[in-house]
Coordinates of C-alpha atoms in Angstrom, one line a residue:
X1073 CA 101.7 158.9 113.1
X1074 CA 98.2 159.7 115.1
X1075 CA 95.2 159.9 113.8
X1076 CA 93.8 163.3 113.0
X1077 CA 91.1 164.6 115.6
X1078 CA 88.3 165.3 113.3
X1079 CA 88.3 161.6 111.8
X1080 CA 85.5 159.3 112.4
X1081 CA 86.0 157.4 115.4
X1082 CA 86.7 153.4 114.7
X1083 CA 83.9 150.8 116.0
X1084 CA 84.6 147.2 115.5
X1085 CA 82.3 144.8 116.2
X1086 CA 83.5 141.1 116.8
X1087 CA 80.2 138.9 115.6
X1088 CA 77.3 139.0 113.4
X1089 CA 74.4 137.4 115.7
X1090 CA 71.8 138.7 117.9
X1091 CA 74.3 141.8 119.7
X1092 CA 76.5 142.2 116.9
X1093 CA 73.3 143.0 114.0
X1094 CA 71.1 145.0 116.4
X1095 CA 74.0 146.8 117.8
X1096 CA 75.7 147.4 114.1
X1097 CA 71.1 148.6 112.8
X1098 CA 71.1 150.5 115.8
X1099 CA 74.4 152.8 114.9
X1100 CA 73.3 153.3 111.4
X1101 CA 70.6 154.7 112.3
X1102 CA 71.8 156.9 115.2
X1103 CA 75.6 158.2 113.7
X1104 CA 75.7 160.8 111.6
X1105 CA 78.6 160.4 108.6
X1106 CA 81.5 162.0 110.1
X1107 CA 80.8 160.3 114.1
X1108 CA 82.3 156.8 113.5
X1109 CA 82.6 154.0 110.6
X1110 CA 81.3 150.5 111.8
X1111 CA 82.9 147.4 110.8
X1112 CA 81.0 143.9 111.5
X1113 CA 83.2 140.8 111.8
X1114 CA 81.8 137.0 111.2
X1115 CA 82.8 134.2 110.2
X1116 CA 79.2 133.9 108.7
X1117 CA 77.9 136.3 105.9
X1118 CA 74.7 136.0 107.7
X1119 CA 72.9 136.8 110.7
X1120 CA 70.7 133.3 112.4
X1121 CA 67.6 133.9 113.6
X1122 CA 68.5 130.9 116.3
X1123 CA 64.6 130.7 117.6
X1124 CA 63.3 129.6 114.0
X1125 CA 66.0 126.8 113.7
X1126 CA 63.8 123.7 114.8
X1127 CA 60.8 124.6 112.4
X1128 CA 63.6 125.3 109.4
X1129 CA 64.7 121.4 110.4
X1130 CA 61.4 120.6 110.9
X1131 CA 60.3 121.9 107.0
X1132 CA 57.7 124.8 108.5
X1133 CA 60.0 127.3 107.9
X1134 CA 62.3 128.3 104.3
X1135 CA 65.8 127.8 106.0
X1136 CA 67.1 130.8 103.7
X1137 CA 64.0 133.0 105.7
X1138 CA 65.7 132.5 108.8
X1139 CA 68.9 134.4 107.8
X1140 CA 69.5 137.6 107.4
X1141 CA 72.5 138.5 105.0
X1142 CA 74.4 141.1 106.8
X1143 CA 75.1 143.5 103.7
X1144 CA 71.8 143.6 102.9
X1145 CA 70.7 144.7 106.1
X1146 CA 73.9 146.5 107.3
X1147 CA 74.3 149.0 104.0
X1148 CA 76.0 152.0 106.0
X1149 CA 78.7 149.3 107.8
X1150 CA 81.8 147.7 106.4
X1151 CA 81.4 143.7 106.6
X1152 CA 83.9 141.5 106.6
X1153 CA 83.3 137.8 106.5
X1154 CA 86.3 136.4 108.4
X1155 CA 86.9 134.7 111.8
X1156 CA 88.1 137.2 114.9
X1157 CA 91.4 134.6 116.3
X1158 CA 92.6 137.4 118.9
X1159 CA 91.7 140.0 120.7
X1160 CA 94.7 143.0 121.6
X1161 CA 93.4 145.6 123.5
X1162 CA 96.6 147.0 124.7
X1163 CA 97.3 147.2 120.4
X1164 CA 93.8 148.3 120.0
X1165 CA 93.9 145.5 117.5
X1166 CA 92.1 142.5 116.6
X1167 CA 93.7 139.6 114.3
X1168 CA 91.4 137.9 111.5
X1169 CA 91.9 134.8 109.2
X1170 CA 89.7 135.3 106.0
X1171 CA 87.9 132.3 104.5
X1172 CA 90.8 131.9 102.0
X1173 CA 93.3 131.4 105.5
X1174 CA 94.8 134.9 104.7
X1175 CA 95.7 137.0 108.3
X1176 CA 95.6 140.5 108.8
X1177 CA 95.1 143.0 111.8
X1178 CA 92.0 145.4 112.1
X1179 CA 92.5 148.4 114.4
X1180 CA 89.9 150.4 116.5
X1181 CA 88.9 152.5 118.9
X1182 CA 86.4 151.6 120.1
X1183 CA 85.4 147.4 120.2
X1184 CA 82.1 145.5 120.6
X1185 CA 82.7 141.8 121.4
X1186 CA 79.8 139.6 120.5
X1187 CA 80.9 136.6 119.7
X1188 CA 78.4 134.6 121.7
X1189 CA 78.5 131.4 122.6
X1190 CA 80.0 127.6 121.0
X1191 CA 78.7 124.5 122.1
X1192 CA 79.9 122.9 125.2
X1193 CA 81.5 119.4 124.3
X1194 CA 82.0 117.0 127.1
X1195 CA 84.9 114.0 127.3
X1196 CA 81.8 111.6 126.6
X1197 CA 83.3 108.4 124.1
X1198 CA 82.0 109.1 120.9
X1199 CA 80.3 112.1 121.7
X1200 CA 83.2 114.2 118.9
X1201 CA 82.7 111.5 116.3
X1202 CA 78.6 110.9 116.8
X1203 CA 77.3 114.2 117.9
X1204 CA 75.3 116.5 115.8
X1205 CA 75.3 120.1 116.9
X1206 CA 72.3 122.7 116.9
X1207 CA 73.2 125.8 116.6
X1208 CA 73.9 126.9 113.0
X1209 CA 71.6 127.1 109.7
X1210 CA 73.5 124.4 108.1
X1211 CA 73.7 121.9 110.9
X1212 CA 69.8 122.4 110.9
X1213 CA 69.3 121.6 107.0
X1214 CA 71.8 118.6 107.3
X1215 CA 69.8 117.1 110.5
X1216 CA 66.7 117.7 108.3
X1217 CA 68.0 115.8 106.2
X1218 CA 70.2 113.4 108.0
X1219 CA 66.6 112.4 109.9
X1220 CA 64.9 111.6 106.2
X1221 CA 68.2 109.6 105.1
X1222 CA 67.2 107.1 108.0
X1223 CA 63.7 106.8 107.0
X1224 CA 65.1 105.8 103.5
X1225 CA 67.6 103.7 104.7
X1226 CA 65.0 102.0 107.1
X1227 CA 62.7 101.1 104.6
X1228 CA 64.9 99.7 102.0
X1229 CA 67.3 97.2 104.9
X1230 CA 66.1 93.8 105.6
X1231 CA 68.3 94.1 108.7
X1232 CA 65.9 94.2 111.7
X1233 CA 69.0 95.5 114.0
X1234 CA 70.1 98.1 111.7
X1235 CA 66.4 99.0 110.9
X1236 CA 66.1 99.7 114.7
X1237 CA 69.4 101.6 114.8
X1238 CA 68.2 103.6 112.0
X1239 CA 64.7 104.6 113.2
X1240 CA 66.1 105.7 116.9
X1241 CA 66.9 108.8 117.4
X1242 CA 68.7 110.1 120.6
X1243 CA 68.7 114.3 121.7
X1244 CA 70.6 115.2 124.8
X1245 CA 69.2 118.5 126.7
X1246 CA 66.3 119.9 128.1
X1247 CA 66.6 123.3 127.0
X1248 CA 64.7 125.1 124.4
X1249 CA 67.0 124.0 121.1
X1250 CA 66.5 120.4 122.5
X1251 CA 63.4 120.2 123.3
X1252 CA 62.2 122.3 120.3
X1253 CA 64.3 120.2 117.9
X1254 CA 63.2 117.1 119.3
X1255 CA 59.3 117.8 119.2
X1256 CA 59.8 119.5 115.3
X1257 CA 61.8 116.6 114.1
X1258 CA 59.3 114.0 115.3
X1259 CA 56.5 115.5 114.4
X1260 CA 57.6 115.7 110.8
X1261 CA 59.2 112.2 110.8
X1262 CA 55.5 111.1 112.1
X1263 CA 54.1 113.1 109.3
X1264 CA 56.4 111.6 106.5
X1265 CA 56.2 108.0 107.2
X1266 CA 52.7 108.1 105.6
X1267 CA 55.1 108.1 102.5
X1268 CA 56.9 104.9 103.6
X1269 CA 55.5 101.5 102.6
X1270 CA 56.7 99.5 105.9
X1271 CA 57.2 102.2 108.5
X1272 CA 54.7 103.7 111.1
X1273 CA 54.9 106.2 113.6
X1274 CA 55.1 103.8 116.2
X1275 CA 58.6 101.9 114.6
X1276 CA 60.6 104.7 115.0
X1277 CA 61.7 105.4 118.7
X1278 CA 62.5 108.9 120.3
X1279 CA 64.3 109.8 123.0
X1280 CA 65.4 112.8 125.3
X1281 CA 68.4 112.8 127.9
X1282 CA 68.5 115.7 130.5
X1283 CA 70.9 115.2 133.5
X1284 CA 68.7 118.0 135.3
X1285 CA 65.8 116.7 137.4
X1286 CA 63.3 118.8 134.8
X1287 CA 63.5 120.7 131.3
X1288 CA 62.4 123.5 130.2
X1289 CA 64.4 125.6 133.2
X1290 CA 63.4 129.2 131.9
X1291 CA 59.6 128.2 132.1
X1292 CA 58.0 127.0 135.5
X1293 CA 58.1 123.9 136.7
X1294 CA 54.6 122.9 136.0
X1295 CA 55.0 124.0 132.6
X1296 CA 58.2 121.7 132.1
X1297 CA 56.1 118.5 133.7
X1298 CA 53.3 119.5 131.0
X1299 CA 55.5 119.4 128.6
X1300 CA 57.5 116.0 129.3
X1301 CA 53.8 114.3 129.7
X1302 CA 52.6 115.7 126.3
X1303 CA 56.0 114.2 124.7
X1304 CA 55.5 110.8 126.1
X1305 CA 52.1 110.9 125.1
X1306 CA 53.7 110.9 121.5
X1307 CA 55.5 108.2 122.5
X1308 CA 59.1 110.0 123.3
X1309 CA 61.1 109.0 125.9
X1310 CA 62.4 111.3 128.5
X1311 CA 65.1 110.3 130.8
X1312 CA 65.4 113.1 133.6
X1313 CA 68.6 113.3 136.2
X1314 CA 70.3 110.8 133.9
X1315 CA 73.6 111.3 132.3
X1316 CA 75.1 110.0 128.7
X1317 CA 78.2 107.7 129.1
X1318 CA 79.3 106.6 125.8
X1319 CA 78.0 107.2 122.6
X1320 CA 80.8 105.0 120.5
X1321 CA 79.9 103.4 116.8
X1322 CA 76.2 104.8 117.9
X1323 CA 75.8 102.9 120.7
X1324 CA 74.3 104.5 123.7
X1325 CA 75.1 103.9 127.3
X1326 CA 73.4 106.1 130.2
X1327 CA 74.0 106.4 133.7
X1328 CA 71.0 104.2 134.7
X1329 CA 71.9 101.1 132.9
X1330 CA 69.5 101.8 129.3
X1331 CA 72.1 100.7 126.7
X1332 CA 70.5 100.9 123.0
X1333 CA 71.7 101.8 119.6
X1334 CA 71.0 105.2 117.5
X1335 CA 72.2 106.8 114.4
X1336 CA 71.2 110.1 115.1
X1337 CA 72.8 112.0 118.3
X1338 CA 72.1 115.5 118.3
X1339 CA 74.0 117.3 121.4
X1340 CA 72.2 120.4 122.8
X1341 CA 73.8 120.2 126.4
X1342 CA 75.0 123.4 127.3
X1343 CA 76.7 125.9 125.6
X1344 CA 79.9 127.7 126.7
X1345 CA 81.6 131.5 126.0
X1346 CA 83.9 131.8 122.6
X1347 CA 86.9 130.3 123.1
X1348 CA 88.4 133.7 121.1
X1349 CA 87.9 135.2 124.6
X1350 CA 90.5 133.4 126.5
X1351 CA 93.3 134.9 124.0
X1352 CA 92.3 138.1 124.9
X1353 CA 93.5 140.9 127.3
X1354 CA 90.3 141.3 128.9
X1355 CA 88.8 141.1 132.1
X1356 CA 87.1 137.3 132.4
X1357 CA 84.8 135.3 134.9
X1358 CA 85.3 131.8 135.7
X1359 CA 82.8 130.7 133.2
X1360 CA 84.8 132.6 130.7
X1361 CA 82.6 135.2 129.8
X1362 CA 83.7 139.1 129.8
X1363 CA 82.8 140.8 132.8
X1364 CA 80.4 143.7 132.0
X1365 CA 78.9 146.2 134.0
X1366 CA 75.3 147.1 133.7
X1367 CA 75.9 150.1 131.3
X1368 CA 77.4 147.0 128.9
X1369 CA 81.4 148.1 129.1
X1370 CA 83.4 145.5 129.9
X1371 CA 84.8 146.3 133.6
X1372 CA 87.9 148.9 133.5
X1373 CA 87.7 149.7 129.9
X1374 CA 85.2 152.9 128.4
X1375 CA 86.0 152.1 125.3
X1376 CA 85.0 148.3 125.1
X1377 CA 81.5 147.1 124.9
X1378 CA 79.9 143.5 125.5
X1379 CA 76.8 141.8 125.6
X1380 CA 75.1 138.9 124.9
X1381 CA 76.0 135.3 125.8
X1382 CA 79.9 135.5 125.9
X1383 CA 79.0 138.4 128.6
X1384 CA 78.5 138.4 132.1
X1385 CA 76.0 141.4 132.5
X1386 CA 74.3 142.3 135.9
X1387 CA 70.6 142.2 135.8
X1388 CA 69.4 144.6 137.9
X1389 CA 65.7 143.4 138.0
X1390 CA 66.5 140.4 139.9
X1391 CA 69.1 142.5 142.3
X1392 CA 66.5 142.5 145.2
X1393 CA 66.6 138.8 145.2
X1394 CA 69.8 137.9 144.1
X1395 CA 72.0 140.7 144.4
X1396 CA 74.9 138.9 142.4
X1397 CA 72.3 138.1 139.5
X1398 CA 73.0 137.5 136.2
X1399 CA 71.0 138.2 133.2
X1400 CA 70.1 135.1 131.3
X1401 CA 71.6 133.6 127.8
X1402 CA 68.5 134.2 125.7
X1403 CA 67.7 135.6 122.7
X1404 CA 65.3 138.2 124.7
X1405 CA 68.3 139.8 126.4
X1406 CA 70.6 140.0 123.4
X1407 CA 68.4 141.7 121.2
X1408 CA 67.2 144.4 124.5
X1409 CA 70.9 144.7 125.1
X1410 CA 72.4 145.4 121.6
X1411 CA 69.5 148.1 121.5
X1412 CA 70.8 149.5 124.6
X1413 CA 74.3 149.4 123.2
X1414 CA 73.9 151.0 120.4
X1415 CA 72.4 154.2 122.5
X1416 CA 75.2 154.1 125.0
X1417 CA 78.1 154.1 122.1
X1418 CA 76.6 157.1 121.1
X1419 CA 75.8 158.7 123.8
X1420 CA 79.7 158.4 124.9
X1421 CA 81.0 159.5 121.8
X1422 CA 79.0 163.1 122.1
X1423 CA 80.4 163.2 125.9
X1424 CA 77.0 161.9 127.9
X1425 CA 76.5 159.2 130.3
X1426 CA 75.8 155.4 129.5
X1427 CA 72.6 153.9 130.8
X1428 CA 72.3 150.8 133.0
X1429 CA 70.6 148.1 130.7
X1430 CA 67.3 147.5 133.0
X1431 CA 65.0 145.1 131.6
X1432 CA 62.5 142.3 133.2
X1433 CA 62.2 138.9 131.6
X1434 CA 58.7 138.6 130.0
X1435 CA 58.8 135.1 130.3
X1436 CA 59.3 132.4 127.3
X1437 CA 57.6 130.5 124.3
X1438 CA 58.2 127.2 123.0
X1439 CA 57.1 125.5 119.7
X1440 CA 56.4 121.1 120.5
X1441 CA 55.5 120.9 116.9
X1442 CA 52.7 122.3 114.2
X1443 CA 50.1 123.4 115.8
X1444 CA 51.5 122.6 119.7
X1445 CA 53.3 124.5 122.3
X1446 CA 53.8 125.5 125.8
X1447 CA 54.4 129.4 126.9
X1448 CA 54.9 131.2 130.3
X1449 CA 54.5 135.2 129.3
X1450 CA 53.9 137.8 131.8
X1451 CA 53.4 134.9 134.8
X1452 CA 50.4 133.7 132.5
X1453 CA 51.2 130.0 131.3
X1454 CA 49.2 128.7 127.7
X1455 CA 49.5 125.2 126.3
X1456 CA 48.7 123.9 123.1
X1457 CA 47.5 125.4 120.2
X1458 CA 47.1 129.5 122.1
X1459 CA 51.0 128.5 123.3
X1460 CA 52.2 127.6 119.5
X1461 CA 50.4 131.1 118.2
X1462 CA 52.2 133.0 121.2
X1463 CA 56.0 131.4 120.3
X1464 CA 54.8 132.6 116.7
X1465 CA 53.9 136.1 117.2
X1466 CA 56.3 136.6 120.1
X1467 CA 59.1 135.8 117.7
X1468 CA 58.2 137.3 114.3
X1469 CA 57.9 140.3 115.9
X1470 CA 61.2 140.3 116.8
X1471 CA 62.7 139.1 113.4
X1472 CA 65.0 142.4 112.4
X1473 CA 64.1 143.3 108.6
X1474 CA 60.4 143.9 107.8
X1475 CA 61.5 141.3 104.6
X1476 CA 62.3 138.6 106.7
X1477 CA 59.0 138.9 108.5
X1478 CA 56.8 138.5 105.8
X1479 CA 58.5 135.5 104.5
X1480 CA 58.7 133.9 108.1
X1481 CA 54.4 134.3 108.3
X1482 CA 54.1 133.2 104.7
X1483 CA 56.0 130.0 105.3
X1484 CA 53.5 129.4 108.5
X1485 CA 50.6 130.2 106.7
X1486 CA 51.5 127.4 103.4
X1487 CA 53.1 124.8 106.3
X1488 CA 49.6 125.3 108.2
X1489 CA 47.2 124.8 104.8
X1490 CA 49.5 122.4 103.4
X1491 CA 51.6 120.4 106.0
X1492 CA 55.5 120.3 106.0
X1493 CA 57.3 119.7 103.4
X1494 CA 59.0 116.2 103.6
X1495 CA 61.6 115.3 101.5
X1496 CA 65.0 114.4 101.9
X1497 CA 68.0 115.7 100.0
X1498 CA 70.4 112.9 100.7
X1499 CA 73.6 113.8 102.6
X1500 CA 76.1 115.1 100.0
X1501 CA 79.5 114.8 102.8
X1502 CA 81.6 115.9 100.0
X1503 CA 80.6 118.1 97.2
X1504 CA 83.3 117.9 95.0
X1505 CA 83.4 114.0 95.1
X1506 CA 79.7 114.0 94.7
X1507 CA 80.1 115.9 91.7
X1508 CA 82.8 113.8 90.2
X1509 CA 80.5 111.1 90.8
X1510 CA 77.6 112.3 89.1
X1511 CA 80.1 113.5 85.8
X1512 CA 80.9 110.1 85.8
X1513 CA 77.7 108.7 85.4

């Protein structure tokens, strides 16, 4: 049996992060009742305000500040908290598994596919069983606390080997999340072992792989050699155009011979499209991302949208140069994007024209640590303390509920007058046993 014609239309929207929250505010505000209902899909109950991840690790930042809870913020959308495992747009369906591993079909008419991106594992020995991720609010508080665990563990072993194993501490990838996690972490592990009868600064060892000749590719190239010399200046060390080999029971091997031993691996190299994407019926690139045309509709279909990373979307600024150019898989896009989204749904469902999304990078900001940074806004490069008030400001200001704002600068403002916070939590791998431990004791 149809649908009548004067029910609201259907909008699904497949992901909670960047595109899926501005898009879902953005319709809220601009539907009236009887338009459309809008239904939000993610695994997570939360939206991740990715930027703020290293200085949540780091202890400069509340790591419940840098979520958003999605029914908090989304009041006038339906929001289901399961995981999206297919995609039927011939059905005009899209199969869920709910937390509890219970199935069921959602139907729509019309579909916004945000599901971003996963990170990109490589066959690397040991990198499935050693590797610690970056992308999520929990794998930030358990590296937080994964880093302290070490310190305790260091200063407690009479092991010289282990203690060394223990106080190394290995990142692979130059871009922003590596790079940002890497100078926050050390920075408050250089802070903390003031606390720690035995350990100095200069005991624990640091250390950055980047198979690229530089880091820091959004940013010039100046900016990136600024930024490796003010890292080994702290005593980090960078290995450029080197790959990792073999990470097995923590030991390191890289492609230029350096062979050394580290408990900590934390793998930012690359990120890849949602695998949810290659069960679909829609169009795809070879990179695996949903090919989009500049008004955000995924090629051949008016009634399926896309942006973000798991989209390839045409960026029109850069067509003089580059006239097959991509826009870039940043935070600055996504959130200009889901904006521009949200206008063209709207503006199809009253019968007008989409707009071609149209917008210029402004450059980027990245945070090396309290008080340190490096920027490159508006072809104007900072360093230092102006660059760390820059990354600050720049992304505050684009933190989506006036709530999470405030807390955000209130966090600074105490981490600035009172340093980090430095404490570990232990690492609690399984709750339940953990609490049939303690019950016991």
């Amino acid at each position: 049996m149809g649908r009548g014609l004067s029910q609201p239309k259907r909008i699904v929207i497949l992901g909670g992060g960047y595109v899926g929250l501005y898009t879902a505010l953005g319709l809220q505000r601009k539907l009236k009742g009887n338009e459309a209902s809008v239904t939000v899909i993610d695994p997570q109950p939360h939206m991740t305000y990715q930027p703020f991840l290293p200085e949540a690790a780091a202890g400069a930042i509340e790591p419940r500040h840098v979520v958003v809870p999605l029914r908090r913020a989304l009041k006038r959308c339906h929001v289901l908290t399961a995981r999206a495992t297919k995609i039927s747009h011939a059905n005009r369906c899209v199969e869920i598994e709910a937390p509890d591993g219970h199935q069921e079909q959602v139907e729509y008419d019309v579909l916004v596919v945000a599901l971003g991106s996963v990170a990109r594992l490589m066959p690397i020995p040991g990198l499935a069983e050693q590797g610690i991720a970056f992308k999520t609010i929990g794998e930030a508080i358990y590296l937080r606390n994964h880093v302290m665990s070490k310190l305790d563990a260091a200063s407690t072993t009479r092991d010289p080997e282990l203690r060394r194993k223990l106080l190394t501490f290995t990142f692979v990838g130059g871009g922003f999340a590596g790079i940002e996690a890497l100078a926050e972490l050390e920075d408050m592990a250089r802070f903390a072992t003031r606390y720690y009868d035995g350990i100095e600064p200069s005991d624990m060892r640091w250390v950055l792989v980047e198979a690229a000749g530089r880091i820091l590719p959004e940013v010039r190239e100046s900016l990136g050699a600024y930024t490796v010399l003010q890292l080994e200046k702290r005593g980090i060390e960078v290995y450029l155009s080197t790959l990792a080999k073999s990470f097995e029971d923590g030991h390191v091997v890289l492609s230029d011979g350096t062979e050394f031993d580290s408990d900590t691996i934390v793998w930012t190299a690359g990120v890849k499209a949602n695998p949810v994407l290659a069960t679909s019926d829609l169009p795809l690139d070879e990179r695996g991302r949903l090919k989009a045309t500049a008004a955000l509709q995924v090629e051949g279909l008016s009634d399926v949208w896309t942006a973000g990373d798991n989209a390839a979307v045409p960026d029109l600024s850069r067509r003089d140069e580059d006239p097959n150019a991509l826009c870039a898989p940043n935070a600055q896009h996504a959130v200009r994007q889901a904006k521009q989204l949200a206008k063209n749904i709207v503006a199809v469902l009253r019968g007008q024209e989409p707009e071609d999304y149209y917008h210029k990078n402004v450059g980027s900001v990245a945070s090396l640590g309290l008080h340190k940074g490096v920027a490159d806004v508006y072809n104007r490069k900072a360093k230092g303390f102006v660059a760390w008030g820059m990354h600050r400001a720049y992304h505050v200001s684009r933190v989506p509920t006036f709530n999470r704002k405030f807390r955000v600068v209130a966090d600074w403002l105490l981490s600035g007058l009172l340093r980090r916070e430095v404490i570990s939590m232990g690492q609690i791998n399984n709750p339940r046993a953990e609490f049939d431990r303690v019950s016991r004791s």
